Short mmCIF file of C-alpha atoms and ligand atoms in Angstrom, two decimals:
data_model
loop_
_atom_site.label_atom_id
_atom_site.label_comp_id
_atom_site.label_asym_id
_atom_site.label_seq_id
_atom_site.Cartn_x
_atom_site.Cartn_y
_atom_site.Cartn_z
CA MET A 1 0.00 0.00 0.00
CA PHE A 2 1.19 3.53 -0.77
CA GLY A 3 1.97 5.97 2.04
CA THR A 4 0.57 9.31 0.87
CA VAL A 5 -2.57 10.06 -1.15
CA LEU A 6 -3.36 13.39 -2.80
CA VAL A 7 -7.00 14.07 -3.66
CA ALA A 8 -7.35 16.19 -6.79
CA ASN A 9 -10.80 17.42 -5.86
CA ARG A 10 -12.80 19.43 -3.33
CA GLY A 11 -16.00 19.32 -1.29
CA GLU A 12 -17.71 16.20 -0.06
CA ILE A 13 -15.87 13.76 -2.33
CA ALA A 14 -12.43 14.93 -1.22
CA ARG A 15 -13.56 14.44 2.38
CA ARG A 16 -14.99 11.00 1.60
CA VAL A 17 -11.67 9.86 0.13
CA PHE A 18 -9.67 11.31 3.04
CA ARG A 19 -11.85 9.36 5.45
CA ALA A 20 -10.99 6.08 3.70
CA CYS A 21 -7.28 7.01 3.61
CA LYS A 22 -7.29 7.65 7.34
CA GLN A 23 -8.84 4.24 7.98
CA LEU A 24 -5.79 2.75 6.29
CA GLY A 25 -3.39 5.05 8.15
CA LEU A 26 -2.34 6.84 4.95
CA ARG A 27 -1.03 10.41 4.93
CA THR A 28 -3.39 12.77 3.10
CA VAL A 29 -2.79 15.79 0.88
CA ALA A 30 -5.46 18.29 -0.15
CA VAL A 31 -5.18 20.72 -3.03
CA TYR A 32 -7.30 23.84 -3.02
CA SER A 33 -8.05 27.01 -4.94
CA GLU A 34 -7.99 30.56 -3.58
CA ALA A 35 -11.76 30.32 -3.12
CA ASP A 36 -11.38 27.20 -0.97
CA ARG A 37 -8.82 28.50 1.57
CA GLY A 38 -11.27 28.02 4.41
CA ALA A 39 -12.88 24.85 3.06
CA LEU A 40 -13.47 21.77 5.19
CA HIS A 41 -11.62 19.42 2.84
CA VAL A 42 -8.46 21.48 3.39
CA ARG A 43 -8.67 21.05 7.15
CA ASP A 44 -9.36 17.32 6.87
CA ALA A 45 -6.03 16.62 5.19
CA ASP A 46 -2.63 16.26 6.87
CA THR A 47 -1.11 18.66 4.33
CA ALA A 48 -2.69 21.12 1.92
CA VAL A 49 -1.32 22.92 -1.14
CA GLU A 50 -2.88 26.00 -2.72
CA ILE A 51 -2.77 25.45 -6.46
CA GLY A 52 -4.34 28.54 -8.03
CA GLY A 53 -7.33 30.73 -8.66
CA ALA A 54 -10.99 30.04 -8.13
CA PRO A 55 -11.85 29.22 -11.77
CA PRO A 56 -11.36 25.44 -12.20
CA ARG A 57 -9.04 25.96 -15.22
CA GLU A 58 -6.60 27.71 -12.86
CA SER A 59 -6.71 25.05 -10.15
CA TYR A 60 -8.70 21.79 -10.06
CA LEU A 61 -8.44 21.33 -13.83
CA ASP A 62 -4.75 22.24 -14.04
CA ALA A 63 -2.94 18.91 -14.29
CA GLU A 64 0.54 20.45 -14.03
CA ARG A 65 -0.21 22.32 -10.82
CA ILE A 66 -1.68 19.20 -9.28
CA LEU A 67 1.33 17.11 -10.29
CA ASP A 68 3.63 19.79 -8.84
CA ALA A 69 1.71 19.59 -5.56
CA ALA A 70 2.03 15.80 -5.61
CA ARG A 71 5.81 15.94 -6.18
CA GLN A 72 6.23 18.63 -3.54
CA THR A 73 4.39 16.56 -0.92
CA ARG A 74 5.87 13.22 -2.09
CA ALA A 75 2.43 11.76 -2.78
CA ASP A 76 2.51 8.15 -4.04
CA ALA A 77 -1.04 8.16 -5.36
CA ILE A 78 -3.69 10.57 -6.65
CA HIS A 79 -7.43 10.07 -6.29
CA PRO A 80 -9.31 12.26 -8.80
CA GLY A 81 -12.79 12.08 -7.19
CA TYR A 82 -15.54 12.74 -9.76
CA GLY A 83 -15.79 15.58 -12.27
CA PHE A 84 -12.70 17.77 -12.87
CA LEU A 85 -9.85 15.52 -14.13
CA SER A 86 -11.44 12.20 -13.14
CA GLU A 87 -12.08 11.07 -16.72
CA SER A 88 -9.11 12.71 -18.38
CA ALA A 89 -7.04 9.95 -19.98
CA ARG A 90 -4.26 12.51 -20.44
CA PHE A 91 -4.20 13.30 -16.73
CA ALA A 92 -4.20 9.61 -15.75
CA GLU A 93 -1.33 9.11 -18.20
CA ALA A 94 0.62 12.09 -16.85
CA VAL A 95 0.17 10.79 -13.30
CA ARG A 96 1.52 7.41 -14.37
CA ARG A 97 4.49 9.03 -16.18
CA ALA A 98 5.30 10.94 -12.98
CA GLY A 99 5.66 7.58 -11.23
CA ILE A 100 2.50 8.16 -9.18
CA THR A 101 -0.42 5.72 -8.90
CA PHE A 102 -3.68 6.94 -10.40
CA ILE A 103 -6.52 5.63 -8.22
CA GLY A 104 -8.90 4.70 -10.99
CA PRO A 105 -8.98 2.84 -14.29
CA ARG A 106 -6.07 2.67 -16.72
CA PRO A 107 -5.73 5.63 -19.11
CA GLU A 108 -6.49 3.31 -22.04
CA ALA A 109 -9.85 2.34 -20.53
CA ILE A 110 -10.70 5.98 -19.82
CA ARG A 111 -9.85 6.89 -23.41
CA LYS A 112 -11.92 4.08 -24.91
CA MET A 113 -15.00 4.88 -22.82
CA GLY A 114 -14.58 8.63 -23.42
CA ASP A 115 -15.17 8.04 -27.12
CA LYS A 116 -18.87 7.18 -27.07
CA ILE A 117 -18.75 5.67 -30.57
CA GLU A 118 -15.86 3.41 -29.61
CA ALA A 119 -17.62 2.49 -26.35
CA ARG A 120 -20.78 1.56 -28.24
CA ARG A 121 -18.80 -0.53 -30.72
CA LEU A 122 -16.76 -2.30 -28.03
CA MET A 123 -19.81 -3.06 -25.90
CA SER A 124 -21.80 -4.33 -28.85
CA SER A 125 -18.88 -6.62 -29.79
CA ALA A 126 -18.86 -7.90 -26.21
CA GLY A 127 -22.50 -8.96 -26.63
CA VAL A 128 -23.97 -6.05 -24.69
CA SER A 129 -27.19 -4.83 -26.30
CA VAL A 130 -27.15 -1.31 -27.70
CA LEU A 131 -29.90 0.66 -29.44
CA PRO A 132 -30.05 0.26 -33.22
CA GLY A 133 -27.96 2.96 -34.90
CA SER A 134 -24.60 3.76 -36.45
CA PHE A 135 -21.37 2.07 -35.43
CA GLY A 136 -19.15 4.89 -36.55
CA ALA A 137 -19.33 8.63 -36.99
CA VAL A 138 -21.87 9.68 -39.62
CA ALA A 139 -20.37 12.02 -42.21
CA ASP A 140 -23.31 14.36 -42.81
CA GLY A 141 -27.09 14.76 -42.81
CA ALA A 142 -27.43 12.30 -45.69
CA GLY A 143 -25.38 9.70 -43.80
CA ALA A 144 -27.57 10.17 -40.74
CA GLU A 145 -30.68 9.89 -42.91
CA ALA A 146 -29.54 6.54 -44.32
CA ILE A 147 -29.17 5.14 -40.79
CA ALA A 148 -32.45 6.69 -39.62
CA ARG A 149 -34.29 5.08 -42.55
CA GLU A 150 -33.07 1.69 -41.35
CA VAL A 151 -33.75 2.11 -37.62
CA GLY A 152 -36.88 4.26 -37.84
CA TYR A 153 -37.82 7.65 -36.36
CA PRO A 154 -37.47 9.34 -33.98
CA VAL A 155 -33.68 9.17 -33.79
CA ILE A 156 -31.17 10.95 -31.62
CA LEU A 157 -27.89 12.51 -32.73
CA LYS A 158 -25.16 12.25 -30.14
CA ALA A 159 -21.64 13.66 -29.95
CA ALA A 160 -18.86 11.05 -29.93
CA ALA A 161 -17.02 13.16 -27.35
CA GLY A 162 -20.23 13.95 -25.45
CA GLY A 163 -21.92 12.07 -22.68
CA GLY A 164 -24.02 13.44 -19.89
CA GLY A 165 -26.45 14.83 -22.45
CA ILE A 166 -24.25 17.50 -24.01
CA GLY A 167 -24.70 17.93 -27.76
CA MET A 168 -27.69 15.62 -28.22
CA ALA A 169 -30.56 16.30 -30.58
CA ARG A 170 -33.79 14.38 -31.06
CA VAL A 171 -34.99 14.26 -34.68
CA GLU A 172 -38.58 13.42 -35.62
CA LYS A 173 -38.43 13.15 -39.39
CA ALA A 174 -36.12 12.97 -42.40
CA SER A 175 -36.75 16.55 -43.45
CA ASP A 176 -35.36 17.78 -40.10
CA LEU A 177 -32.16 15.75 -40.22
CA ALA A 178 -29.86 17.94 -42.30
CA ALA A 179 -30.43 21.04 -40.16
CA ALA A 180 -30.28 19.07 -36.89
CA PHE A 181 -27.05 17.44 -38.01
CA ALA A 182 -25.45 20.79 -38.85
CA ALA A 183 -26.48 22.32 -35.52
CA ALA A 184 -25.39 19.33 -33.40
CA ASN A 185 -22.11 19.08 -35.33
CA ARG A 186 -21.37 22.76 -34.71
CA ARG A 187 -22.23 22.52 -31.01
CA ALA A 188 -20.12 19.39 -30.54
CA GLN A 189 -17.19 21.04 -32.32
CA ALA A 190 -17.48 24.10 -30.06
CA ALA A 191 -17.89 22.10 -26.84
CA PHE A 192 -15.40 19.26 -27.42
CA GLY A 193 -13.15 20.30 -30.29
CA THR A 194 -14.50 17.43 -32.38
CA GLY A 195 -17.81 17.45 -34.18
CA ASP A 196 -18.16 13.67 -34.70
CA LEU A 197 -21.76 12.50 -34.30
CA TYR A 198 -23.50 9.13 -34.21
CA VAL A 199 -27.12 8.11 -34.54
CA GLU A 200 -29.36 5.98 -32.34
CA ARG A 201 -33.00 5.07 -32.42
CA TYR A 202 -34.68 7.34 -29.82
CA LEU A 203 -36.24 5.57 -26.84
CA GLU A 204 -39.27 7.36 -25.31
CA ARG A 205 -39.54 7.87 -21.55
CA PRO A 206 -36.83 5.36 -20.61
CA ARG A 207 -35.61 4.63 -17.13
CA HIS A 208 -31.93 5.23 -16.37
CA VAL A 209 -30.51 2.23 -14.57
CA GLU A 210 -26.79 1.79 -14.02
CA VAL A 211 -24.64 -1.02 -12.70
CA GLN A 212 -21.64 -0.52 -10.43
CA VAL A 213 -18.70 -2.63 -11.58
CA PHE A 214 -15.26 -3.20 -10.14
CA GLY A 215 -12.20 -4.82 -11.65
CA ASP A 216 -8.81 -5.69 -10.22
CA GLU A 217 -5.41 -5.98 -11.87
CA ALA A 218 -5.60 -9.76 -11.91
CA GLY A 219 -8.60 -9.51 -14.28
CA ALA A 220 -11.39 -10.27 -11.81
CA VAL A 221 -14.54 -8.22 -12.49
CA VAL A 222 -17.60 -8.12 -10.26
CA HIS A 223 -20.77 -6.04 -10.19
CA MET A 224 -22.33 -4.44 -7.15
CA HIS A 225 -25.88 -4.45 -8.44
CA GLU A 226 -27.86 -1.61 -9.92
CA ARG A 227 -28.90 1.94 -9.13
CA GLU A 228 -32.04 3.60 -10.45
CA CYS A 229 -31.18 7.21 -11.39
CA SER A 230 -34.14 8.37 -13.47
CA ILE A 231 -35.04 11.42 -11.40
CA GLN A 232 -32.85 13.96 -13.15
CA ARG A 233 -33.06 17.51 -14.34
CA ARG A 234 -31.08 18.47 -17.43
CA HIS A 235 -28.84 15.45 -16.92
CA GLN A 236 -28.16 16.32 -13.29
CA LYS A 237 -29.27 13.46 -11.06
CA LEU A 238 -31.35 14.46 -8.05
CA VAL A 239 -32.39 11.15 -6.48
CA GLU A 240 -30.76 7.71 -6.83
CA GLU A 241 -31.67 4.40 -5.25
CA SER A 242 -30.98 0.71 -5.10
CA PRO A 243 -32.52 -1.80 -5.70
CA ALA A 244 -34.25 -0.27 -8.75
CA PRO A 245 -37.94 -0.50 -7.79
CA GLY A 246 -40.06 -2.81 -9.90
CA LEU A 247 -37.22 -3.94 -12.15
CA PRO A 248 -38.18 -7.33 -13.62
CA ALA A 249 -35.86 -10.12 -12.41
CA ALA A 250 -34.88 -10.98 -15.98
CA THR A 251 -33.94 -7.37 -16.70
CA LYS A 252 -31.91 -7.18 -13.52
CA ALA A 253 -30.05 -10.39 -14.35
CA GLY A 254 -29.47 -9.25 -17.93
CA LEU A 255 -28.17 -5.83 -16.87
CA THR A 256 -25.68 -7.11 -14.34
CA SER A 257 -24.29 -9.84 -16.56
CA ALA A 258 -24.02 -7.40 -19.50
CA ALA A 259 -22.20 -4.91 -17.26
CA VAL A 260 -19.67 -7.50 -16.15
CA ALA A 261 -19.18 -8.83 -19.70
CA GLY A 262 -18.64 -5.30 -20.98
CA ALA A 263 -16.14 -4.38 -18.28
CA ARG A 264 -14.26 -7.67 -18.80
CA ALA A 265 -14.09 -7.11 -22.54
CA ILE A 266 -12.07 -3.95 -22.03
CA GLY A 267 -9.96 -5.24 -19.14
CA TYR A 268 -11.51 -2.66 -16.87
CA THR A 269 -9.86 -2.04 -13.49
CA ASN A 270 -11.05 -0.19 -10.39
CA ALA A 271 -14.55 1.32 -9.95
CA GLY A 272 -16.75 2.05 -12.96
CA THR A 273 -20.39 2.34 -13.88
CA MET A 274 -22.20 0.94 -16.89
CA GLU A 275 -25.24 3.08 -17.73
CA PHE A 276 -28.29 1.64 -19.45
CA LEU A 277 -31.66 2.82 -20.68
CA VAL A 278 -34.52 0.50 -19.73
CA ASP A 279 -37.79 0.55 -21.69
CA GLU A 280 -41.34 -0.10 -20.47
CA ARG A 281 -41.09 -3.77 -21.40
CA GLY A 282 -37.87 -4.34 -19.46
CA GLY A 283 -35.58 -4.21 -22.51
CA PHE A 284 -32.23 -2.61 -21.75
CA TYR A 285 -29.60 -0.88 -23.86
CA PHE A 286 -26.06 0.22 -23.08
CA LEU A 287 -25.70 4.01 -23.01
CA GLU A 288 -22.20 4.79 -21.83
CA MET A 289 -19.64 3.84 -19.22
CA ASN A 290 -18.45 6.20 -16.52
CA ALA A 291 -14.82 5.47 -15.81
CA ARG A 292 -14.78 6.91 -12.28
CA LEU A 293 -16.25 6.69 -8.80
CA GLN A 294 -19.68 8.29 -9.00
CA VAL A 295 -21.49 10.80 -6.82
CA GLU A 296 -24.11 8.17 -5.96
CA HIS A 297 -21.68 5.43 -4.85
CA PRO A 298 -22.96 5.60 -1.21
CA VAL A 299 -26.26 4.06 -2.33
CA THR A 300 -24.39 0.93 -3.35
CA GLU A 301 -22.33 1.02 -0.15
CA GLU A 302 -25.44 1.14 2.03
CA VAL A 303 -27.14 -1.66 0.12
CA THR A 304 -24.15 -4.02 0.05
CA GLY A 305 -22.33 -2.98 3.23
CA LEU A 306 -19.10 -2.59 1.21
CA ASP A 307 -16.75 0.41 1.20
CA LEU A 308 -16.06 1.31 -2.43
CA VAL A 309 -13.38 3.90 -1.70
CA LEU A 310 -11.40 1.49 0.49
CA ALA A 311 -11.72 -1.03 -2.31
CA GLN A 312 -10.41 1.55 -4.81
CA LEU A 313 -7.33 2.13 -2.64
CA HIS A 314 -6.61 -1.60 -2.25
CA VAL A 315 -7.11 -2.38 -5.93
CA ALA A 316 -4.99 0.62 -7.03
CA ALA A 317 -2.23 -0.73 -4.77
CA GLY A 318 -2.33 -3.96 -6.79
CA GLU A 319 -4.27 -6.09 -4.31
CA PRO A 320 -6.97 -8.46 -5.52
CA LEU A 321 -10.64 -7.66 -5.00
CA PRO A 322 -11.48 -9.03 -1.56
CA TRP A 323 -14.98 -10.25 -2.46
CA PRO A 324 -16.14 -12.93 -4.85
CA GLN A 325 -19.38 -12.09 -6.70
CA SER A 326 -21.33 -14.38 -4.36
CA ALA A 327 -20.35 -12.22 -1.36
CA ILE A 328 -21.82 -9.06 -2.90
CA VAL A 329 -25.47 -9.08 -1.93
CA GLN A 330 -28.21 -6.45 -2.02
CA ARG A 331 -29.15 -6.72 1.63
CA ARG A 332 -30.96 -3.44 2.12
CA ALA A 333 -32.68 -0.61 0.26
CA ALA A 334 -31.03 2.81 0.04
CA ILE A 335 -31.99 6.17 -1.46
CA GLU A 336 -29.80 9.24 -1.95
CA CYS A 337 -31.02 12.81 -2.32
CA ARG A 338 -28.63 15.44 -3.65
CA VAL A 339 -29.05 18.75 -1.90
CA TYR A 340 -27.89 21.58 -4.15
CA ALA A 341 -27.70 25.32 -3.56
CA GLU A 342 -30.32 25.90 -6.23
CA ASP A 343 -33.78 27.39 -6.00
CA PRO A 344 -36.41 24.94 -7.26
CA ALA A 345 -39.01 27.76 -7.17
CA LYS A 346 -36.93 29.63 -9.75
CA GLY A 347 -36.17 26.90 -12.25
CA PHE A 348 -33.28 25.57 -10.16
CA LEU A 349 -31.42 28.88 -10.41
CA PRO A 350 -28.04 28.62 -8.67
CA SER A 351 -28.10 30.20 -5.21
CA PRO A 352 -24.53 31.01 -4.19
CA GLY A 353 -23.81 32.70 -0.87
CA THR A 354 -22.79 31.99 2.70
CA ILE A 355 -24.36 29.22 4.76
CA GLN A 356 -25.68 30.98 7.88
CA THR A 357 -27.36 28.07 9.62
CA LEU A 358 -26.81 24.38 9.05
CA GLU A 359 -28.58 21.64 10.95
CA LEU A 360 -28.25 18.20 9.44
CA PRO A 361 -30.23 15.14 10.51
CA SER A 362 -28.71 12.00 11.97
CA GLY A 363 -30.07 8.74 13.32
CA GLU A 364 -30.73 5.14 12.43
CA GLY A 365 -30.34 4.56 8.70
CA ILE A 366 -29.26 8.13 7.91
CA ARG A 367 -25.91 9.04 6.36
CA ILE A 368 -24.72 12.49 5.31
CA GLU A 369 -21.83 13.21 2.94
CA SER A 370 -21.19 16.91 3.24
CA GLY A 371 -18.57 19.39 2.10
CA ILE A 372 -19.97 22.33 4.04
CA GLU A 373 -20.47 23.77 7.51
CA ALA A 374 -22.09 26.94 8.89
CA GLY A 375 -19.97 29.81 7.57
CA SER A 376 -19.02 28.01 4.30
CA THR A 377 -19.40 29.99 1.12
CA VAL A 378 -20.99 28.44 -1.94
CA SER A 379 -19.04 29.77 -4.92
CA VAL A 380 -20.39 30.29 -8.42
CA HIS A 381 -17.27 28.57 -9.73
CA TYR A 382 -18.14 25.03 -8.64
CA ASP A 383 -20.87 22.45 -8.71
CA PRO A 384 -23.39 23.67 -6.12
CA LEU A 385 -23.77 20.29 -4.36
CA LEU A 386 -24.02 21.04 -0.63
CA PHE A 387 -24.42 17.54 0.72
CA LYS A 388 -25.88 14.15 -0.02
CA LEU A 389 -28.49 12.62 2.27
CA ILE A 390 -28.58 8.83 2.11
CA ALA A 391 -31.24 6.80 3.89
CA HIS A 392 -31.29 3.04 4.11
CA GLY A 393 -33.66 0.50 5.55
CA ALA A 394 -34.51 -3.16 5.50
CA THR A 395 -37.12 -2.33 2.87
CA ARG A 396 -37.68 0.51 0.40
CA ALA A 397 -40.66 1.65 2.49
CA GLU A 398 -38.46 1.95 5.56
CA ALA A 399 -35.79 3.85 3.62
CA ILE A 400 -38.44 6.26 2.29
CA GLU A 401 -39.85 6.83 5.76
CA ARG A 402 -36.41 7.64 7.16
CA LEU A 403 -35.57 9.84 4.19
CA ALA A 404 -38.79 11.84 4.49
CA GLY A 405 -38.15 12.40 8.21
CA ALA A 406 -34.54 13.40 7.59
CA LEU A 407 -35.50 15.88 4.83
CA ASP A 408 -37.95 17.49 7.25
CA ARG A 409 -35.21 17.92 9.87
CA CYS A 410 -32.73 19.70 7.56
CA VAL A 411 -32.32 23.40 8.36
CA ILE A 412 -30.23 25.48 5.95
CA GLU A 413 -30.22 29.27 5.99
CA GLY A 414 -28.28 31.63 3.75
CA VAL A 415 -28.81 29.88 0.42
CA ARG A 416 -31.84 28.37 -1.31
CA THR A 417 -31.71 24.59 -1.64
CA THR A 418 -33.38 21.77 -3.52
CA ILE A 419 -34.87 20.38 -0.29
CA PRO A 420 -38.46 21.60 -0.94
CA PHE A 421 -38.33 19.82 -4.29
CA LEU A 422 -36.86 16.64 -2.77
CA ARG A 423 -39.65 16.60 -0.17
CA ARG A 424 -42.23 16.68 -2.97
CA VAL A 425 -40.51 13.83 -4.81
CA VAL A 426 -40.42 11.66 -1.71
CA ALA A 427 -44.07 12.46 -0.90
CA SER A 428 -45.32 11.75 -4.42
CA THR A 429 -47.42 8.73 -5.34
CA GLU A 430 -45.30 8.03 -8.42
CA PHE A 431 -42.11 7.85 -6.40
CA ARG A 432 -43.70 5.83 -3.62
CA GLN A 433 -44.99 3.36 -6.19
CA GLY A 434 -41.56 3.24 -7.83
CA ARG A 435 -43.01 4.45 -11.13
CA VAL A 436 -40.15 6.67 -12.28
CA HIS A 437 -38.69 7.58 -15.67
CA THR A 438 -36.29 10.15 -17.10
CA GLN A 439 -38.91 12.61 -18.39
CA MET A 440 -40.75 13.15 -15.08
CA LEU A 441 -39.42 16.62 -14.36
CA GLU A 442 -40.13 17.85 -17.90
CA GLN A 443 -43.67 16.53 -17.43
CA GLY A 444 -44.03 18.51 -14.20
CA ALA A 445 -44.50 15.43 -12.00
CA PHE A 446 -43.06 17.15 -8.91
CA ASN A 447 -44.19 20.73 -9.45
CA ALA A 448 -45.38 22.66 -6.38
C1 LIG B 509 -30.97 8.55 -25.17
C2 LIG B 509 -32.32 8.80 -24.86
C3 LIG B 509 -33.27 8.19 -25.66
N1 LIG B 509 -32.90 7.41 -26.70
N2 LIG B 509 -30.65 7.76 -26.21
C4 LIG B 509 -29.09 11.55 -21.98
C5 LIG B 509 -27.73 11.59 -21.41
C6 LIG B 509 -26.90 10.70 -22.24
N3 LIG B 509 -26.06 9.95 -21.39
C7 LIG B 509 -27.85 9.85 -22.97
N4 LIG B 509 -29.16 10.41 -22.78
C8 LIG B 509 -30.25 9.90 -23.42
N5 LIG B 509 -29.98 9.08 -24.46
C9 LIG B 509 -31.60 7.22 -26.93
N6 LIG B 509 -31.25 6.44 -27.97
C10 LIG B 509 -32.62 9.61 -23.79
C11 LIG B 509 -31.58 10.17 -23.06
C12 LIG B 509 -31.99 10.99 -21.95
C13 LIG B 509 -31.70 10.63 -20.64
C14 LIG B 509 -30.97 9.48 -20.35
C15 LIG B 509 -30.68 9.12 -19.06
C16 LIG B 509 -31.16 9.90 -18.03
C17 LIG B 509 -31.89 11.04 -18.28
C18 LIG B 509 -32.16 11.42 -19.58
C19 LIG B 509 -32.90 12.57 -19.83
C20 LIG B 509 -33.16 12.92 -21.12
C21 LIG B 509 -32.70 12.15 -22.18
#
């Protein structure tokens, strides 16, 4: 095991990783921007290095400054958290070249999964079902039209370098394709520096279900069951849970075995997530793979009783996965709510400012992952996630009951938060019946 771990991140995830490091007796290094001088994650670490200005480009996205901090503090390993540089193959490669362990997948795996066309092709070759569509970049509107004629309308144009919903366009009919292609191509070029697009048959009102996978350097790959993540707004997840309510047993079995087959096919190591769309009949289709630890990993931890971050540290140090598949069991139900500094009454407008009052719930079945305290400032420069509230129970009903109680006990003054919205979700009949899909917010399911 390495001696010193630097976390190239901030907020709750930096603190989560430090906690795991401390359990193993590892020395911890924080990096922080000017805006984060007083931040909790800085105080959690044994050593902290200021790396630059508040804008992420000048600090948390600056690979050179982070590597300098790692060399200066003699860090043996870097954990990237999520977001920022976590899925940068170039960063993972630079870390490796500096003789430092990257706590995550190999750069090659990050690169392959970052190219959504390549990911789709590799997963399809591995026997994982994908939606009908193109298996390469389409050259122009006419190329897209030829594919769409085969698979049927509506179709969706997606950016090869996209993911997370950026640069997608739904197209209803052939006469709209040329213009939609030009617009999506231009947007992808501007956002990613490459305009490559591919085409898929569009699936209406799907559920988003993902499978946590884990690989070690000896080639073992296991899954840690699924998470239902359909309650999203503009591709930002708001509520995640496991088990996925009402998922047919055959779908569940198909998803998990596809996820493992897909991860094995690319020699995947460390924590990753295979995302799928699930249709009303239980059919499932590979969407993309996230080559990182995800925000919602605590849901899986509460359900299985495993510690994913500890596992990441062990596996990155070259140790085998400690659990055979048979030891990874969904024993409980867990639900996570993401509390953001956003005003749901104003279209989820960001609400930066200073936290004046902060009272967070605790108790049986309640877990909080927080990056803030009273007096913290919520900067416009970063993701406005304040904390995650995770409830678990023996059953989904028990988890919901605990979650509803915990949401009612949260007191936050100084910024607006998504809590009023989350309370409505948890109180709703649709949610309580487990009848969720990705278009619920657009359809106004949880409006006040
Ligand atoms: C789709 C789709 C329907 N059909 N692909 C959105 C994010 C990106 N990862 C893929 N996304 C979608 N791809 C086909 N062929 C609908 C979505 C989608 C979505 C997916 C998951 C969760 C929420 C979503 C919200 C809107 C659209």
